[in-house]
Each structure stands twice: as structure tokens, then as C-alpha cells.
Short mmCIF file of C-alpha atoms in Angstrom, two decimals:
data_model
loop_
_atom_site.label_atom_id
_atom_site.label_comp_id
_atom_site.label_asym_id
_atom_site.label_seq_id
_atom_site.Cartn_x
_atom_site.Cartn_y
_atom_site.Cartn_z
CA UNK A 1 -5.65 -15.90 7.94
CA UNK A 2 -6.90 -12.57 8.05
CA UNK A 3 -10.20 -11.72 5.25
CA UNK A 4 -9.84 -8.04 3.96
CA UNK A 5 -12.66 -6.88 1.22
CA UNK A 6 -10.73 -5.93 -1.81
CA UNK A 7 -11.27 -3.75 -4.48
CA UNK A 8 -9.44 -4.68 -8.29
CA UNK A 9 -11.22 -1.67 -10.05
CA UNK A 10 -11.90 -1.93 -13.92
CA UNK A 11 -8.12 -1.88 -14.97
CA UNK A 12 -6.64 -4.27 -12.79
CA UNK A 13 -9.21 -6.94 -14.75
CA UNK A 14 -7.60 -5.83 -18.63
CA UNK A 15 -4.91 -3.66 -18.59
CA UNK A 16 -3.27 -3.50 -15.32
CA UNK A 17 -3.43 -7.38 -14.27
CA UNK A 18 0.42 -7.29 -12.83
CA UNK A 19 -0.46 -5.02 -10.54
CA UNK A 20 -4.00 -7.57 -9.49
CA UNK A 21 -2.04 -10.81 -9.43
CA UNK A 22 0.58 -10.10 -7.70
CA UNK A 23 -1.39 -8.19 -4.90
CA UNK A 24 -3.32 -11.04 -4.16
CA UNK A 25 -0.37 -13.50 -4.24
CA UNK A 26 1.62 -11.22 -2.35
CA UNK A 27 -1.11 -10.11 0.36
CA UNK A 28 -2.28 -14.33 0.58
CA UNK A 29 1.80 -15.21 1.09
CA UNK A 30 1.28 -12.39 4.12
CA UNK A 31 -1.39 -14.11 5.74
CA UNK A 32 -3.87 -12.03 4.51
CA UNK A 33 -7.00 -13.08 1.91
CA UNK A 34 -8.23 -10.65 -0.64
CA UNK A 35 -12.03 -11.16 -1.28
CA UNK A 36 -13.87 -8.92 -3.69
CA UNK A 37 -17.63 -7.92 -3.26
CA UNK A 38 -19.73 -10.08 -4.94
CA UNK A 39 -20.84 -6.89 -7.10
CA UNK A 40 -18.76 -4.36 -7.62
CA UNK A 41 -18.79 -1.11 -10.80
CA UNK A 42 -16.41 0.72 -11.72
CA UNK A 43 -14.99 4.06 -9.35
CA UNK A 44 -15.11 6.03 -12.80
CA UNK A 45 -11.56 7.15 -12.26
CA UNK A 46 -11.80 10.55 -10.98
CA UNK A 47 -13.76 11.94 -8.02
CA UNK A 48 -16.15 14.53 -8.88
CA UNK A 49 -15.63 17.17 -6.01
CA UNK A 50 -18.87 19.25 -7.11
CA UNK A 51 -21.34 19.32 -4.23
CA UNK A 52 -24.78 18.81 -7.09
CA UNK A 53 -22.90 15.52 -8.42
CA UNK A 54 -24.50 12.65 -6.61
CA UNK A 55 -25.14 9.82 -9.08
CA UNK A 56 -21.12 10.11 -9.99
CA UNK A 57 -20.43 8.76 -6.87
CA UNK A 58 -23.01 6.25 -5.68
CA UNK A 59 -20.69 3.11 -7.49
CA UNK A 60 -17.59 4.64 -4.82
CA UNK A 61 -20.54 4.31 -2.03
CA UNK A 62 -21.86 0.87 -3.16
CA UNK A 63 -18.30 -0.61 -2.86
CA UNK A 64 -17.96 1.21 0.65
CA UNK A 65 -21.27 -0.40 1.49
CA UNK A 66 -20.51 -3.77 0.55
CA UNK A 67 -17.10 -3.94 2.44
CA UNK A 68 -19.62 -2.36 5.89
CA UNK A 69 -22.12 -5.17 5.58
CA UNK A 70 -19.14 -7.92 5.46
CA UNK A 71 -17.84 -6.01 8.48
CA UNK A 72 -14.20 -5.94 6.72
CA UNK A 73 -11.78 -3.35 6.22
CA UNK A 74 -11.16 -2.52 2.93
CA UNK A 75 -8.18 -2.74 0.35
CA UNK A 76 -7.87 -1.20 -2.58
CA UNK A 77 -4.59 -0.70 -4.97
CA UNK A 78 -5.06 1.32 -8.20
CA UNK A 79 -4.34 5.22 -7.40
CA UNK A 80 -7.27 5.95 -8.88
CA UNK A 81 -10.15 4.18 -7.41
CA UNK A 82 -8.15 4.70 -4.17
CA UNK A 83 -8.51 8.92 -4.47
CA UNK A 84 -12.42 8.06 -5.37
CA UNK A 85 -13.25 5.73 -2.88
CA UNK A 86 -11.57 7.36 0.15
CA UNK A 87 -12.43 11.01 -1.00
CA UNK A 88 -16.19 9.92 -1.28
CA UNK A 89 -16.00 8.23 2.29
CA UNK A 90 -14.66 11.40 3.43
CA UNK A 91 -17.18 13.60 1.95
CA UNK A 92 -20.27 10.97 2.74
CA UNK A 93 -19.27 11.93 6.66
CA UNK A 94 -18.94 14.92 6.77
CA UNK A 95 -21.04 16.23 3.96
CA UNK A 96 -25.19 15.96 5.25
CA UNK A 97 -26.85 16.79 2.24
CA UNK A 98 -24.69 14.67 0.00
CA UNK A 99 -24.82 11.99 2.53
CA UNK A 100 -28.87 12.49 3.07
CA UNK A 101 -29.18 11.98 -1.06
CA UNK A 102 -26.96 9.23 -2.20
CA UNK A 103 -28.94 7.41 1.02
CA UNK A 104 -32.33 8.48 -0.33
CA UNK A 105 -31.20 7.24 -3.80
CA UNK A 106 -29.82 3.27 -2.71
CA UNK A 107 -32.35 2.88 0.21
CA UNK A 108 -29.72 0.64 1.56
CA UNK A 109 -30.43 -1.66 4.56
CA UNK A 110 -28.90 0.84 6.87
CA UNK A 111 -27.76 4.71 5.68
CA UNK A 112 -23.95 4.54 4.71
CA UNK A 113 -22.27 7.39 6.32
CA UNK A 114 -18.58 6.39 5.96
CA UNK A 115 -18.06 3.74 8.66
CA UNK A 116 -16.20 1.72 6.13
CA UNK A 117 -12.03 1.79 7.20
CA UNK A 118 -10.29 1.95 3.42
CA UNK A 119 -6.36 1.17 3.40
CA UNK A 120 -4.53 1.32 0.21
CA UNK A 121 -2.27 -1.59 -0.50
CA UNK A 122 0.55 0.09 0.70
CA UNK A 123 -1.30 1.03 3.25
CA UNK A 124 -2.00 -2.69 4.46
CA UNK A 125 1.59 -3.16 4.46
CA UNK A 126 2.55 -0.37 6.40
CA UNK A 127 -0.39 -0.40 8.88
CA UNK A 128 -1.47 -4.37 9.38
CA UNK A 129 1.28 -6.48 8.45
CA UNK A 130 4.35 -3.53 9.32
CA UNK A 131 7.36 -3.18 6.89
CA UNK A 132 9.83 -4.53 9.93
CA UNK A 133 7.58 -7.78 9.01
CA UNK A 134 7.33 -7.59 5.23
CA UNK A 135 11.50 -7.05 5.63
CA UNK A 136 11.61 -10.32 7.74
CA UNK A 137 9.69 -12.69 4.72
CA UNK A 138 11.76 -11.55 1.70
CA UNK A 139 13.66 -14.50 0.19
CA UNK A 140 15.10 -12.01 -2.96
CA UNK A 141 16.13 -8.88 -2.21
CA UNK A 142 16.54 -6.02 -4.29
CA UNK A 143 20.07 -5.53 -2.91
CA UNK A 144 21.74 -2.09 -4.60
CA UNK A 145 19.10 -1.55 -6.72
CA UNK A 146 18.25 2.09 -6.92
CA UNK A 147 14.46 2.25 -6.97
CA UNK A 148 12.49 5.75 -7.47
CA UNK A 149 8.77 5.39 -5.75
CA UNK A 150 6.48 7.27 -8.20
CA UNK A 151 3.34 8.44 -6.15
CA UNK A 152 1.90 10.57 -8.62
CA UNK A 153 -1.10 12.81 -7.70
CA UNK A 154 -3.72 10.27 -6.65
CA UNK A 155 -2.03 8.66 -3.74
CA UNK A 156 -1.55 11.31 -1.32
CA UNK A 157 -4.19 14.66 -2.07
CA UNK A 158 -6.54 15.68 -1.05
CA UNK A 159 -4.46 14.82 1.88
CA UNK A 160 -7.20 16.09 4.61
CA UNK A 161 -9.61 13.07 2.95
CA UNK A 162 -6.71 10.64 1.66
CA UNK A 163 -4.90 10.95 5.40
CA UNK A 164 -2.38 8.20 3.80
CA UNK A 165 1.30 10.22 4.35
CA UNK A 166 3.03 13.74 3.90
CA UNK A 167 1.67 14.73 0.87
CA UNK A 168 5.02 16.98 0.27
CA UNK A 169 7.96 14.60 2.07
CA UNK A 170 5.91 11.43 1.95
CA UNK A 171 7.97 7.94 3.15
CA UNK A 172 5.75 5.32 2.24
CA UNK A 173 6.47 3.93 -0.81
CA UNK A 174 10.44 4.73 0.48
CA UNK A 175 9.98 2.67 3.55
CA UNK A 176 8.12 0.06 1.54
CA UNK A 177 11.30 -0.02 -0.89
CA UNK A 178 13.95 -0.35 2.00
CA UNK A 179 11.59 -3.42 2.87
CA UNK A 180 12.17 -5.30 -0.03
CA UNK A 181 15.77 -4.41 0.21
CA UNK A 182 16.90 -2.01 -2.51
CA UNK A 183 17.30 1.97 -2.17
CA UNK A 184 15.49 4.41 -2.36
CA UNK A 185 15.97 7.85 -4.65
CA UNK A 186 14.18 10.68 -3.55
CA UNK A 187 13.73 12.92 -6.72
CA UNK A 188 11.57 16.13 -7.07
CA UNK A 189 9.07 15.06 -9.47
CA UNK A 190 7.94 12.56 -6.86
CA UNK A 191 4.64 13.70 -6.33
CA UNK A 192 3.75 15.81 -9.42
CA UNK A 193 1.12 14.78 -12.04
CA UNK A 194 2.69 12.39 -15.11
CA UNK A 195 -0.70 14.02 -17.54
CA UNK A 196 -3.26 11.27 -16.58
CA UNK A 197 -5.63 11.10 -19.11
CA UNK A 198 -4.49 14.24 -20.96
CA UNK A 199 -3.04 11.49 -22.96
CA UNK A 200 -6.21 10.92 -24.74
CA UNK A 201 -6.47 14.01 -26.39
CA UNK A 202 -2.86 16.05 -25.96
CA UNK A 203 -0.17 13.04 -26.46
CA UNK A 204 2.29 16.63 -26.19
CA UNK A 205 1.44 17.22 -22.59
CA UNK A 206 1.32 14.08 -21.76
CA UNK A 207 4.63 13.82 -23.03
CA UNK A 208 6.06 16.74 -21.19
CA UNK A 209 4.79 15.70 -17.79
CA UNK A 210 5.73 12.03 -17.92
CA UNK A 211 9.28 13.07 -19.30
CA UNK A 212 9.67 15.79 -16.44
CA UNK A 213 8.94 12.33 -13.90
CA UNK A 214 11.14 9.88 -15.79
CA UNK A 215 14.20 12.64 -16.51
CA UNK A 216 13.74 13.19 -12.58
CA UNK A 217 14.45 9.81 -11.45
CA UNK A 218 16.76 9.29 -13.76
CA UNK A 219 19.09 12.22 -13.03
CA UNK A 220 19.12 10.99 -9.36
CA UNK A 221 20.42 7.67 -10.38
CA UNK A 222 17.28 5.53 -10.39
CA UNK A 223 17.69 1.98 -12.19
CA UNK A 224 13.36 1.76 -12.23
CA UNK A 225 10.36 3.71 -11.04
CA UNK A 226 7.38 2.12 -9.26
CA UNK A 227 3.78 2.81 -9.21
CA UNK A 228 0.65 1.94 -7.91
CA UNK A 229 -1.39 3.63 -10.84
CA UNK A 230 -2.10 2.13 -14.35
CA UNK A 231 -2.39 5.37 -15.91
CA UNK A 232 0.85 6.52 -14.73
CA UNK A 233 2.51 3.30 -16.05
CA UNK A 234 1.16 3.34 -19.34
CA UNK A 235 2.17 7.35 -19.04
CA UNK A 236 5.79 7.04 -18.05
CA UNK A 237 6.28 4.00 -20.38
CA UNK A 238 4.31 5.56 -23.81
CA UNK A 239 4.71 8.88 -23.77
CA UNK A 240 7.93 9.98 -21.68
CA UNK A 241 10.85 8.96 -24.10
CA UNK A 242 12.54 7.37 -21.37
CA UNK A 243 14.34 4.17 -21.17
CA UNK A 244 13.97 3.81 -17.79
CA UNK A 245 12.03 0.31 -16.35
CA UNK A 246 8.56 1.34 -15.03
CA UNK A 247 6.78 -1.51 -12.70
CA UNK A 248 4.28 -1.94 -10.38
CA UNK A 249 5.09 -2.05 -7.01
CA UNK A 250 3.18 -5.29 -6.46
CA UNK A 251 5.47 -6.74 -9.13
CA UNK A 252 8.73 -5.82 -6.67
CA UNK A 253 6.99 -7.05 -3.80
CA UNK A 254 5.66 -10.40 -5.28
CA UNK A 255 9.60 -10.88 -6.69
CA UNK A 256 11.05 -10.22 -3.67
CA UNK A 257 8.66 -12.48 -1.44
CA UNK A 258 10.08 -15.27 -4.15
CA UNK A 259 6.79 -15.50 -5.53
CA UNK A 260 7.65 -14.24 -9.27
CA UNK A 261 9.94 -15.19 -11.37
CA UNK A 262 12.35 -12.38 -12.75
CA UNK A 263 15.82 -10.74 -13.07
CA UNK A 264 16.07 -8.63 -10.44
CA UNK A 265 19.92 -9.81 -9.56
CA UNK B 1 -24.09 39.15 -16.03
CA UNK B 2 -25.84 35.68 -15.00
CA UNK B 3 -26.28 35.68 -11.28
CA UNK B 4 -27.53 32.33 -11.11
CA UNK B 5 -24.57 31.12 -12.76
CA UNK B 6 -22.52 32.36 -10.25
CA UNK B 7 -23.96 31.38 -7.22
CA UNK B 8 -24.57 27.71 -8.86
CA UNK B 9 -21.17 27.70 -9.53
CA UNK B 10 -19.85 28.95 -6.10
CA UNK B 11 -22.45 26.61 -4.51
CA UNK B 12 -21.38 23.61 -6.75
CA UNK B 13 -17.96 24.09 -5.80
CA UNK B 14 -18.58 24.88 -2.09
CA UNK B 15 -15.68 27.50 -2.54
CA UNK B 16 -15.92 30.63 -1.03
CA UNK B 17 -13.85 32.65 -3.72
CA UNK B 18 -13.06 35.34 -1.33
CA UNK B 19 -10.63 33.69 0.80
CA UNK B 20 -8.40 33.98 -1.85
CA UNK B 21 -5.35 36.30 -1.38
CA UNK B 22 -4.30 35.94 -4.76
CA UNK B 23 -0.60 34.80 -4.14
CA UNK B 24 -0.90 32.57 -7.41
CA UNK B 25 0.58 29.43 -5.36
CA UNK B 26 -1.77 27.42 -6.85
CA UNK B 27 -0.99 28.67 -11.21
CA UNK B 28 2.76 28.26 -10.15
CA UNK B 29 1.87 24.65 -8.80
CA UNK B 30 -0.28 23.71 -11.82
CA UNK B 31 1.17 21.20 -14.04
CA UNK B 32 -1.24 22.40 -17.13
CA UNK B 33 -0.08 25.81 -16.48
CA UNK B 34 1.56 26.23 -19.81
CA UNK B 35 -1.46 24.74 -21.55
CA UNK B 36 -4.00 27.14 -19.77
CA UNK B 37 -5.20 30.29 -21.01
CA UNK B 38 -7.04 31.02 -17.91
CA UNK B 39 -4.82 29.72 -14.77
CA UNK B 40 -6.29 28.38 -11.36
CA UNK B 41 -5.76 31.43 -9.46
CA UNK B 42 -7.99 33.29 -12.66
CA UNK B 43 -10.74 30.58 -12.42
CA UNK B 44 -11.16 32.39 -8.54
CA UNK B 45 -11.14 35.58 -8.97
CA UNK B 46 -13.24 35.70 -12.92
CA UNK B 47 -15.76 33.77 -10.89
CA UNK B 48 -16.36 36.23 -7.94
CA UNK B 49 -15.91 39.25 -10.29
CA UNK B 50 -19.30 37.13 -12.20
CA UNK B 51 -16.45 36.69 -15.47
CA UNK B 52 -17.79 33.09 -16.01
CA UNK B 53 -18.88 33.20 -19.88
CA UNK B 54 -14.90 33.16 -20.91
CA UNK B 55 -14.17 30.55 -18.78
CA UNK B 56 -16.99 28.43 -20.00
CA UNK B 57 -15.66 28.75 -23.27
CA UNK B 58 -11.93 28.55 -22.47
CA UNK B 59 -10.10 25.06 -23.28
CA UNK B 60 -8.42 25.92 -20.19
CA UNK B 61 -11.32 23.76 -18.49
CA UNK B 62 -10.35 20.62 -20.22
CA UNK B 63 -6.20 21.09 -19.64
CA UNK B 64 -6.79 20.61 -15.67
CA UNK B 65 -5.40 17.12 -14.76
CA UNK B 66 -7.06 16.62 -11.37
CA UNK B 67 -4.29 16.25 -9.62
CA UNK B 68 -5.19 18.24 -6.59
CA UNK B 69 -1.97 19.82 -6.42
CA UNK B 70 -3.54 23.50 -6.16
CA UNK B 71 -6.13 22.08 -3.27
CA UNK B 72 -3.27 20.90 -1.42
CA UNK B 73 -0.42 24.04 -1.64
CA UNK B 74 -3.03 26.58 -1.22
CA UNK B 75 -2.48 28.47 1.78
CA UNK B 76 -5.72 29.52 2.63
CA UNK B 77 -7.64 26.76 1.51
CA UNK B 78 -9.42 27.73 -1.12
CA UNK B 79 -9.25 24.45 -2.93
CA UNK B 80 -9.22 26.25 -6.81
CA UNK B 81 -9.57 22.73 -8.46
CA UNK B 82 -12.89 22.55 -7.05
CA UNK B 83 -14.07 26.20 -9.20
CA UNK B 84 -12.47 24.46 -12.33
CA UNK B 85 -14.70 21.78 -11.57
CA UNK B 86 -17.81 23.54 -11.22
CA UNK B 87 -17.16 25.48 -14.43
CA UNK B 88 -16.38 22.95 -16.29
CA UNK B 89 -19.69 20.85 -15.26
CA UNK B 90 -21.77 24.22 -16.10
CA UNK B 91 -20.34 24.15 -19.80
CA UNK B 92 -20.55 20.28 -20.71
CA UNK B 93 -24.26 20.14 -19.02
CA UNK B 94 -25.47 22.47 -21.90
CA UNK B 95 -27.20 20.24 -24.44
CA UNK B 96 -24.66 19.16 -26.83
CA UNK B 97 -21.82 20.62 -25.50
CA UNK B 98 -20.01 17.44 -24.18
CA UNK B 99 -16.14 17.63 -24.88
CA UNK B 100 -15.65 13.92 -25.74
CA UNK B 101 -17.94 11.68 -27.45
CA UNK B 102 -17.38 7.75 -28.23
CA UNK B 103 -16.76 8.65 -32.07
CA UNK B 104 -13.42 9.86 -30.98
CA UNK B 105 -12.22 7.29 -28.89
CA UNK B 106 -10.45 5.01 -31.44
CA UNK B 107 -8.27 8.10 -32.90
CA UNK B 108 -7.26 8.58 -29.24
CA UNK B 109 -6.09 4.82 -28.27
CA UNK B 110 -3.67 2.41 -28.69
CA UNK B 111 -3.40 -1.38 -27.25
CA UNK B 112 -1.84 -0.50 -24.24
CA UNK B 113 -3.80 2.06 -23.04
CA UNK B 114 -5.72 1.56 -19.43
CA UNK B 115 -9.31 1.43 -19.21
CA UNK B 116 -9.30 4.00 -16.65
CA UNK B 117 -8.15 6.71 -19.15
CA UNK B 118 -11.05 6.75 -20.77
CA UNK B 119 -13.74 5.92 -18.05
CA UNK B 120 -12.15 9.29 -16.33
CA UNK B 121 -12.00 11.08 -19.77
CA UNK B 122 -15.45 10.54 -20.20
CA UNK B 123 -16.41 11.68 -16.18
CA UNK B 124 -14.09 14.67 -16.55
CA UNK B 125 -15.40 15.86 -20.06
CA UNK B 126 -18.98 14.56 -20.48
CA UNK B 127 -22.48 14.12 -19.04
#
């Protein structure tokens, strides 16, 4: 079995804990174990892109780091701490001065200057284990079930540091859904923003984004929408007005790998 | 008008404001468009014309999502997002001038809500 460092993130420990469990269930039942740093801090959720911000991004760096010294790839599988952690590696080697003061600041063993591979989940699946593969191990299908893959903003841009799919016609999450069996339903508001944490302080934008997602997929026939973001769940599901079933995509693939009990027939 | 503001803000950002053609790809992409008083495409332009005090007091700096959708449609690469950014850092590292503070939180919450909205609340709207 194959060792990949892996990154839960703050949510995935409270809120989000689906989306943890049935990652590592799924990933182990894939011949691959998950195993966190021994000291890990939160990504802080958002990357911040300005150039004199330096201490906002040293927890992204420390996690990078951690995964070089174990000499591991790693995983990660919230949205979120994906867009931080792969937009700081990007910046870390390419960016001198950033790169020359984070390293001044953690007098590390070595200088990190973004040796660290980072795969999202989906990722993993696509790139180490192949979905021809995944197809081959699932016991429960999702047979004629009309799934819309919700990638949101933080899986695919910046695409340049993210490098993950198309950020306009992506086929990830699609191919990931064929996979498992059901079908996919390519809808417009695929890749647009659901509010993100506009929800703390304008519940009426948060509202009209998330609705714009959900009314989306639902006018193309979807029965669900997935995600690989916590924010966007809790988005689509409390403030969109939908009825439509929102899940993690780790839920799907955990169910279909016979690993979860549910009612997906 | 302040100089230094300027070229912190256009070093910050790492944008060179010029390369815009002004084809307003990346207001028409925004989702907060609606919301905004100043758009992305004005956040460009105000800044190289030196226009930075109305943006600094504009709400428009808190309605940006971060979704990156104007960094990624732009055609020339301007990466707008990144001049909201720096703006928005110049107005919430005045003394006192942070846009969210921890007495507001439980107005703002319910049970279900993800840690993550607040831990990138609080990076996008206070230092």
C-alpha cells in the first residue's frame, strides 16, 4: 500500500467530517494510506495574493514542508485549503523575494521552494489510481442517476498555479461521476462562485449565488450536486432555497465502493 | 494625491494597471457585480489614475468573493482580483479599521456553518 501525506484542513475535523471519513476509507479501500503531518494549522481559507503578505501564508508552507521532509506526495480535499496550498507552492517557486522571506522567517532544515507535488483528491483518483480503475472496484453503482459536479471557484483558478483541469470546460469531476456509474449534467453555473463566505455578513447574496448554482442543475435535470468544498455545501444547502440533495463527492465514492451505507438505488 | 499609496498598492498587487484595455470582461464576469459600487475593471483604472481614497472607503472591497473568476477570463492578464486585494489590505491595516471583529460573529452563525467561513472572513476582512 501506497503512503500519501494528507491534509484534513480545520473543517473536515467539525463541520465537514463526511467529506474526511469517507476520503480516507475510500482512498485506504484503493490501496492507498492517508497519513497526516504530525503538526499541521489551519490554510486560513483564502490565499492572500498580495506580494507584502508573508506571515498569511507560512501555515500553507509548513504543511508543504512537512509532506517534503516525509518525501510524500501530497493530498488534500477541501476546495479551500487546496486553492491555498497549491497557489502558495506556486508562488514560493517562482516568487524570490517571497520565497527568500517565508525561508528567513521558519529557518527550516533546508529552504522550501515548492518541491512538494500537491494532488487534490480528485486529483489522486484521476492521476494515481485512474478512473478506468476506480470504475473496475465499484460494487454499487449510481446507475441513471443524474449527478451535477459542482466545482465552484476554488478547484480550478488560478488555473496557471492550480494546473488541475480546463478551468472553463473542465471533465474531472464528470469523468469521476461516469466512474462511479451515474451521469453526468453539464450545467452553466458549473464553475461560478455559490457566495463563499459572503454568507457571514450578506445571507441575500449568498442567497442569490447559491440559488443561480442549484436552479442551474436543476433545470438540466440533476437528481443531486456534488462538491468537494464545505462552504459550498453549507451554501447550496442553507441559503439557495433549493430542494435539491447536495453531497460530498467522497460520500458517492465511499457508497459506490460499498463502503457506506445509503439509498442510492 | 498619495503617491506612496499608489505605488504600495501597485507593488502589493504586482499588477501592472496599464495592461488593461478596459474591455470590462472581468465586471461582466464578477459574481458581486450587482453588489459593487466600484466594479473590477474600476478598481484598475481608479488605481492608475491615483483615485484610491474612494475605493478605500467603498464596501465594494468587502463584496469581492475571491473567486478568481476575473484573474482567469481576463484577456490580457491583468489579474484585477489581485488590485481589490491590495486595496482592501491598505484600508483594514489602518488602526481600527478592521471590517469584522469577534463581537459579531455569533449574529452571523448558525450550527451548521463551516469553520472555514469564518477563518477566511476574518483573513479577507481583518488584520
Amino acid at each position: 500500500m501506497e503512503t500519501f501525506t494528507y491534509y484534513p484542513g480545520c473543517t473536515l475535523r467539525t463541520k465537514a467530517k463526511d467529506l474526511d471519513t469517507y476520503a480516507r476509507s475510500s482512498a485506504e479501500a484503493l490501496g492507498i494510506a492517508l497519513e497526516e503531518p504530525s503538526d499541521w494549522q489551519c490554510c486560513g481559507g483564502a490565499y492572500t495574493t498580495a506580494k507584502d503578505e508573508i506571515a498569511t501564508k507560512l501555515s500553507a508552507v509548513r504543511t508543504l514542508n512537512a509532506a517534503k521532509e516525509l518525501d510524500r506526495p501530497l493530498i488534500t480535499v477541501c476546495s479551500a485549503c487546496h486553492n491555498v496550498i497549491k497557489q502558495t507552492n506556486y508562488d514560493i517557486s517562482r516568487d524570490e523575494e517571497m520565497a527568500s522571506k517565508v525561508n528567513n522567517y521558519l529557518k527550516l532544515a533546508e529552504p522550501y521552494n515548492g518541491e512538494t507535488k500537491v494532488y487534490h483528491y480528485l486529483e489522486m483518483l484521476r492521476d494515481v489510481i485512474g478512473f478506468d480503475n476506480l470504475a473496475s472496484k465499484v460494487t454499487n453503482p449510481f446507475k441513471g442517476k443524474k449527478i451535477a459536479a459542482y466545482y465552484g471557484c476554488l478547484l480550478l483558478r488560478p488555473s496557471k498555479a492550480l494546473a488541475m483541469d480546463d478551468p472553463e470546460n473542465p471533465t474531472i469531476m464528470e469523468d469521476f461521476i461516469k466512474a462511479i456509474g451515474g451521469t453526468p449534467v453539464i450545467y452553466a453555473q458549473r464553475n461560478e462562485c455559490c457566495g463563499g463566505y459572503i454568507t457571514m455578513e450578506d445571507k441575500a447574496q449568498a442567497a442569490k449565488r447559491s440559488g443561480a448554482v442549484m436552479d442551474s442543475a436543476k433545470d438540466h435535470g440533476a437528481d443531486m450536486i456534488i462538491t468537494a468544498c464545505p462552504l459550498c455545501l453549507y451554501n447550496l444547502k442553507k441559503n439557495s432555497g433549493s430542494d435539491l440533495p447536495v453531497y460530498y463527492f467522497t460520500e458517492l465514492l465511499a457508497e459506490a465502493l460499498g463502503l457506506k451505507e445509503d439509498n442510492n438505488g | 494625491m498619495d503617491k506612496n499609496l499608489k505605488e504600495q498598492i501597485l507593488r502589493a498587487s504586482g499588477v501592472n494597471v496599464l495592461k488593461c484595455m478596459r474591455c470590462g470582461k472581468c465586471s461582466g464576469t464578477c459574481p458581486s457585480y450587482d453588489e459593487m459600487e466600484y466594479h473590477p475593471h474600476q478598481f484598475v483604472y481608479m488605481v492608475e489614475k491615483g483615485d484610491i481614497e474612494k475605493l478605500m472607503n467603498s464596501a465594494s472591497l468587502y463584496k469581492c468573493l475571491t473567486c478568481f473568476a476575473c484573474v482567469e477570463r481576463c484577456p490580457r492578464n491583468v489579474e484585477p482580483a489581485k488590485v481589490v486585494e491590495a486595496v482592501r489590505l491598505a484600508a483594514i491595516r489602518q488602526q481600527g479599521n478592521n471590517h469584522l471583529t469577534p463581537a459579531m460573529i455569533p449574529d452571523m452563525i448558525d450550527e451548521d456553518i463551516p469553520q472555514q467561513a469564518l477563518v477566511t472572513a476574518f483573513r479577507k476582512y481583518t488584520k
